[in-house]
mmCIF file of C-alpha atoms in Angstrom:
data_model
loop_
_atom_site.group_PDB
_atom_site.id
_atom_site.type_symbol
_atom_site.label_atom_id
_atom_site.label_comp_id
_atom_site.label_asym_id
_atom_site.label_seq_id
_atom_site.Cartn_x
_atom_site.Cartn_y
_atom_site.Cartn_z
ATOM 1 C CA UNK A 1499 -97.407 33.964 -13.267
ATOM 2 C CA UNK A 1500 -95.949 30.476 -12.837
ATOM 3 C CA UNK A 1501 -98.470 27.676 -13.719
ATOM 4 C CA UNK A 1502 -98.454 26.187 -10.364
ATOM 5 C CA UNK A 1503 -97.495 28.806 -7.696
ATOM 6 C CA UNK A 1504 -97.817 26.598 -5.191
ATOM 7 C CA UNK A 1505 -95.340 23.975 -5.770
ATOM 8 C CA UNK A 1506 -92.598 26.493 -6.315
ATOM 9 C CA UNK A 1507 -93.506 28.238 -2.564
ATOM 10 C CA UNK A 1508 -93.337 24.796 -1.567
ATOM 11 C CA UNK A 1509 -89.919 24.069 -2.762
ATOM 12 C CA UNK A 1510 -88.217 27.085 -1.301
ATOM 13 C CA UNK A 1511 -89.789 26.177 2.157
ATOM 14 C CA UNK A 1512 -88.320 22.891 1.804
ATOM 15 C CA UNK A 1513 -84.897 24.343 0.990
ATOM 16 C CA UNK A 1514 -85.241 27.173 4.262
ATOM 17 C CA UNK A 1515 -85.996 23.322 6.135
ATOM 18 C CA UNK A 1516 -83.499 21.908 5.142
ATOM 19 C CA UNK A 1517 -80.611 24.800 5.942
ATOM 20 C CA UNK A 1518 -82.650 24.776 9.363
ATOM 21 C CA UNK A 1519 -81.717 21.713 9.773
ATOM 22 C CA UNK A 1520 -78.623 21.502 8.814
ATOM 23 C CA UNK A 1521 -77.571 24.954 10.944
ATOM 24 C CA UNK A 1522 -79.083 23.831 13.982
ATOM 25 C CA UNK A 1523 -77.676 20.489 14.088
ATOM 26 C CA UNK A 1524 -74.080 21.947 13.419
ATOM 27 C CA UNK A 1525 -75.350 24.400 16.733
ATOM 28 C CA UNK A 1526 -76.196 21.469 18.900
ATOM 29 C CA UNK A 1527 -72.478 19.638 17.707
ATOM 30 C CA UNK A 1528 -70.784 22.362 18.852
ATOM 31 C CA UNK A 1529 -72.417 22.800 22.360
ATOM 32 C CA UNK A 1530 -71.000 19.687 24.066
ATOM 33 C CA UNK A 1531 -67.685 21.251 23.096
ATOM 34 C CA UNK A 1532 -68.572 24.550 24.317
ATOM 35 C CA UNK A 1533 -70.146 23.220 27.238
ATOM 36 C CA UNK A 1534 -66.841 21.604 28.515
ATOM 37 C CA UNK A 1535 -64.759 24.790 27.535
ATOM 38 C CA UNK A 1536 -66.612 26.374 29.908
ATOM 39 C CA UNK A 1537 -66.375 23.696 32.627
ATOM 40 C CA UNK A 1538 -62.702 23.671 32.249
ATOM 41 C CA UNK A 1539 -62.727 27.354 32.287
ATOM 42 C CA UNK A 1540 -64.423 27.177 35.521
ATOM 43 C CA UNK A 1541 -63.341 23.836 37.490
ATOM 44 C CA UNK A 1542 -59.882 23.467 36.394
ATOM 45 C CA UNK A 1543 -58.361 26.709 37.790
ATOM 46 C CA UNK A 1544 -57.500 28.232 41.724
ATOM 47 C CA UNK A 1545 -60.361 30.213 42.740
ATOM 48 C CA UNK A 1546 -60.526 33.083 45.491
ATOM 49 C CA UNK A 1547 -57.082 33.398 46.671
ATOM 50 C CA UNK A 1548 -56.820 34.772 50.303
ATOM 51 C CA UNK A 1549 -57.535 38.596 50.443
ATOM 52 C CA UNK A 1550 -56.232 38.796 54.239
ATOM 53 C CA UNK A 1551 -59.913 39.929 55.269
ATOM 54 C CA UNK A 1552 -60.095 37.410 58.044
ATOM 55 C CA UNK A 1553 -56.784 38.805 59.512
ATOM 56 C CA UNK A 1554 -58.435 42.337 59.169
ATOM 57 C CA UNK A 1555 -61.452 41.202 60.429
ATOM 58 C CA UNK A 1556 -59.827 39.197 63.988
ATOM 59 C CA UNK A 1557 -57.950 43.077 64.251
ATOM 60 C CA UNK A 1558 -61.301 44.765 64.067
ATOM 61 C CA UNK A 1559 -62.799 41.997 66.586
ATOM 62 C CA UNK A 1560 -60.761 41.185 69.167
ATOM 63 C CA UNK A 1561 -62.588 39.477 71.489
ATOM 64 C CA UNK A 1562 -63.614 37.186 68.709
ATOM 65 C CA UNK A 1563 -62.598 33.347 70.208
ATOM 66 C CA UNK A 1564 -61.068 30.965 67.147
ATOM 67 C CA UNK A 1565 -58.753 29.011 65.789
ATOM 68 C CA UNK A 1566 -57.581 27.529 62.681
ATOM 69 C CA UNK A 1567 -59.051 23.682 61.570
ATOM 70 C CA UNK A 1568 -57.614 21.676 58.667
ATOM 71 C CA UNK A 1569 -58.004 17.921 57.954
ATOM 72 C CA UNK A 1570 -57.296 16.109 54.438
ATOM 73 C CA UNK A 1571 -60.112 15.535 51.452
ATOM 74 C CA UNK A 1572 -60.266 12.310 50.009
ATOM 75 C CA UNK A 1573 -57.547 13.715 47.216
ATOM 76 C CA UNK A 1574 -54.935 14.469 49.843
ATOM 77 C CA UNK A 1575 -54.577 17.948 50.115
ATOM 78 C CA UNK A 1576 -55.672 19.985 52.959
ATOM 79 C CA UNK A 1577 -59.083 21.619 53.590
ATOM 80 C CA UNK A 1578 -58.787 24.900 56.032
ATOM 81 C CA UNK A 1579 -61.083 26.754 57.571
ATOM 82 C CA UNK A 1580 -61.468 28.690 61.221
ATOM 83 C CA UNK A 1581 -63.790 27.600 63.718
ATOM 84 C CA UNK A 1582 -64.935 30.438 66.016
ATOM 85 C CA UNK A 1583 -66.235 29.896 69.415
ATOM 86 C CA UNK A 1584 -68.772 31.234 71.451
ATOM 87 C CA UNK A 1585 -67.844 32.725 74.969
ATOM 88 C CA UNK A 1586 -70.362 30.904 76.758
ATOM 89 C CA UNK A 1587 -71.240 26.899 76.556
ATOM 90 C CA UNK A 1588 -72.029 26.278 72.777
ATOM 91 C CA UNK A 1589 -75.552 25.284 71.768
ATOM 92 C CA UNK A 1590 -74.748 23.617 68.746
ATOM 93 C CA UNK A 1591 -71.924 23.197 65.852
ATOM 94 C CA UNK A 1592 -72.658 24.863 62.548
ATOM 95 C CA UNK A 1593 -70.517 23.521 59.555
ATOM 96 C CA UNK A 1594 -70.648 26.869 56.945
ATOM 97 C CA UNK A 1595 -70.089 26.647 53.935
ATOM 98 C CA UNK A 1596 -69.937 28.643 50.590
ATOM 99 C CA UNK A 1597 -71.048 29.995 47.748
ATOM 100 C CA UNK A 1598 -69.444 28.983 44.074
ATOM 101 C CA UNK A 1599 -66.402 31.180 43.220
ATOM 102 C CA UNK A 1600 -67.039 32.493 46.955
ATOM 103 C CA UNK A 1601 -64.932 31.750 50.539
ATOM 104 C CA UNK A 1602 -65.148 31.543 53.753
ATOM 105 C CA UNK A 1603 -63.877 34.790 54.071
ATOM 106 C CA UNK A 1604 -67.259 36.364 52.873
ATOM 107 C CA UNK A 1605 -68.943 34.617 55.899
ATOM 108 C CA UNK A 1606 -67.308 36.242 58.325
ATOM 109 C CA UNK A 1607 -69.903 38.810 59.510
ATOM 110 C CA UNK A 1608 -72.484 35.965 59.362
ATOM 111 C CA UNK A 1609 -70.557 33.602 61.312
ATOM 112 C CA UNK A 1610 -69.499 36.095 63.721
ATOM 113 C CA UNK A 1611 -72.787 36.519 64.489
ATOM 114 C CA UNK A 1612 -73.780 32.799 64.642
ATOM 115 C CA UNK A 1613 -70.600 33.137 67.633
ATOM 116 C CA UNK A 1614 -72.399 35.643 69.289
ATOM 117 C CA UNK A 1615 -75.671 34.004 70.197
ATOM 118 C CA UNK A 1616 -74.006 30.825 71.393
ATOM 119 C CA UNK A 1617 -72.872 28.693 68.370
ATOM 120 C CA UNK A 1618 -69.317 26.881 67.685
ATOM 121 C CA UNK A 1619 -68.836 27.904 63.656
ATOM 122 C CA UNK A 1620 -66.758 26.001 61.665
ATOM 123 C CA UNK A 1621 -66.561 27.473 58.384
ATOM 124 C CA UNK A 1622 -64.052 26.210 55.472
ATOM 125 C CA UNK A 1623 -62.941 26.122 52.037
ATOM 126 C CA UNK A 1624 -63.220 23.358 49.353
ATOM 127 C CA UNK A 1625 -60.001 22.099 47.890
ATOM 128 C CA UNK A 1626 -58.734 24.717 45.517
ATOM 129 C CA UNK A 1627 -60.490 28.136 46.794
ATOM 130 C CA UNK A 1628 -59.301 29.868 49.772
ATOM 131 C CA UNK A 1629 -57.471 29.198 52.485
ATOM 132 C CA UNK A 1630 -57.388 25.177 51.726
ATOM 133 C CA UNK A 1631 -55.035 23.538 49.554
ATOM 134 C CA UNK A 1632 -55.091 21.998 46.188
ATOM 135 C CA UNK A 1633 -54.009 23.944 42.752
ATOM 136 C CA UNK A 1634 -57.500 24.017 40.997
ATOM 137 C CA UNK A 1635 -61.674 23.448 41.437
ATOM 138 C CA UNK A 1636 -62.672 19.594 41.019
ATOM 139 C CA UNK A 1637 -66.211 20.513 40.189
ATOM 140 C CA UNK A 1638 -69.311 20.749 42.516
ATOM 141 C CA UNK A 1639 -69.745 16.958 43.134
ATOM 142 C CA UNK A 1640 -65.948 17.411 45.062
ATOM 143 C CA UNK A 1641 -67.917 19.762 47.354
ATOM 144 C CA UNK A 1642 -70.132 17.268 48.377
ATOM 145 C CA UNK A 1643 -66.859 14.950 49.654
ATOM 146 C CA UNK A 1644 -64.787 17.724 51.429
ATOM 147 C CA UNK A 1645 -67.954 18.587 53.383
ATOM 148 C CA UNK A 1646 -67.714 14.542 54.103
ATOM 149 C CA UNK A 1647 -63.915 14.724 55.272
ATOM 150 C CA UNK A 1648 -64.980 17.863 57.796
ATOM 151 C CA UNK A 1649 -67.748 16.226 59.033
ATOM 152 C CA UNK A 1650 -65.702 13.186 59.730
ATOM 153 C CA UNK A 1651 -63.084 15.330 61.061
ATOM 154 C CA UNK A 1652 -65.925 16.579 63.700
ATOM 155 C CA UNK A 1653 -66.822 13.131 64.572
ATOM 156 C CA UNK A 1654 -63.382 12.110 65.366
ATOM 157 C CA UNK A 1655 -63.211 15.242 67.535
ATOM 158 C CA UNK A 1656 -63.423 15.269 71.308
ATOM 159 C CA UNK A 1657 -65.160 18.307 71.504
ATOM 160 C CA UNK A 1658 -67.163 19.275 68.579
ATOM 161 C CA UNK A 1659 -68.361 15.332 68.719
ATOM 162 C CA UNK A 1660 -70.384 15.882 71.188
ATOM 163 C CA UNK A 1661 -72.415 19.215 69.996
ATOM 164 C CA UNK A 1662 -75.960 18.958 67.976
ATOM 165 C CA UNK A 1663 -74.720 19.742 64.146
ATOM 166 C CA UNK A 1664 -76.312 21.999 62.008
ATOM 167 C CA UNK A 1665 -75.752 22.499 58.447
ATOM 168 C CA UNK A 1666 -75.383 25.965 56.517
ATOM 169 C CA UNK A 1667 -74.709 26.400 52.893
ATOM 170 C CA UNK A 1668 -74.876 29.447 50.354
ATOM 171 C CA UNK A 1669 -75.300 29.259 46.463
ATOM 172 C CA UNK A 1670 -73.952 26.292 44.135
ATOM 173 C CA UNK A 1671 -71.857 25.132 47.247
ATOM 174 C CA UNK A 1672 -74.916 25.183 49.638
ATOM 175 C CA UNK A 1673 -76.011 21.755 47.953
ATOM 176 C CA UNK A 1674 -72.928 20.226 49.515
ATOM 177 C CA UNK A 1675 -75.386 20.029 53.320
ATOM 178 C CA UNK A 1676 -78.325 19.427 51.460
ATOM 179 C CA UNK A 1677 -77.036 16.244 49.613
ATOM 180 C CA UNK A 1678 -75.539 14.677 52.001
ATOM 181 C CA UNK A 1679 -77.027 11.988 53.183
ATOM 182 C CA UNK A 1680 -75.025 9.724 55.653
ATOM 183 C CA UNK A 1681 -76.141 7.908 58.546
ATOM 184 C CA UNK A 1682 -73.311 8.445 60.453
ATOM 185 C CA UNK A 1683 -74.145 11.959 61.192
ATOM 186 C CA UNK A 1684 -77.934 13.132 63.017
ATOM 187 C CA UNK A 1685 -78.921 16.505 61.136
ATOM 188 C CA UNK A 1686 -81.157 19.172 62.779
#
């Protein structure tokens, strides 16, 4: 038995310490650079290409009122959408929008719906996913400014001015009406 057992037990937990150490700090180097792989992987690509479901869906509905809206973001490109319309006087304006990795398209059952009992929809697509323009995702934060160019758009409007606007957003995308935070615009 070693003289002092103790000081050799406390050696080797010193060493398993140390390696500790050591491996977790190489771990916590290498997550910033994981961490923006995955961003890229995520934000600097096309998302959710057109799957002609709205098309199918007018077919399936016709008595469904709409039309197509577009204005620019604050990049340029386009950002497209459809605005549906109720067949009686509209209550209200809801802006849609969606989910992350998600389009308009998967909102049309909802918004058809919001149609029916009296509401103007106007549901679109952030710059690259959908039917709007652009070649790739600028992250959520760019969510946040194309729902500023569509709400601008509606201001400048003649008609959808003049109706109360309500907000609707699903998922990552949904904190694009819950950030905003303009004066220009009265929120119900």
């Amino acid at each position: 038995m070693h003289p002092l057992p103790h000081i050799k037990y406390n050696i080797a937990m010193k060493k398993r310490t140390i390696a500790t150490i050591i491996i977790s700090a190489a771990a916590a180097a290498s997550l910033p650079a994981a961490a923006f792989a995955e961003y890229r992987k995520n934000f600097f690509v096309r998302m959710s290409e057109p799957t002609g479901f709205i098309d199918h869906y007018f077919g399936e509905h016709p008595e469904l009122q709409h039309e197509d809206f577009s204005c620019f973001s604050d990049k340029g490109p386009l950002i497209k959408g459809l605005i549906l319309h109720p067949t009686e006087d509209p209550k209200a304006l809801i802006v849609m929008t969606h989910g992350y990795n998600m389009s308009c398209e998967d909102y049309m059952p909802l918004a058809h719906r919001f149609a029916k009992a009296g509401f103007t929809v106007l549901m679109f697509d952030g710059l690259g996913i959908g039917l709007s323009e652009g070649d790739r995702i600028y992250g959520l934060p760019q969510h946040i400014l194309d729902m500023d160019s569509v709400l601008r758009a509606v201001q400048a409007d003649a008609e959808l001015g003049k109706l109360p606007l309500l907000l609707f957003g699903a998922g990552m995308h949904g904190h694009g009406p819950m950030r905003k935070q303009s004066k220009d615009y009265r929120y119900i």
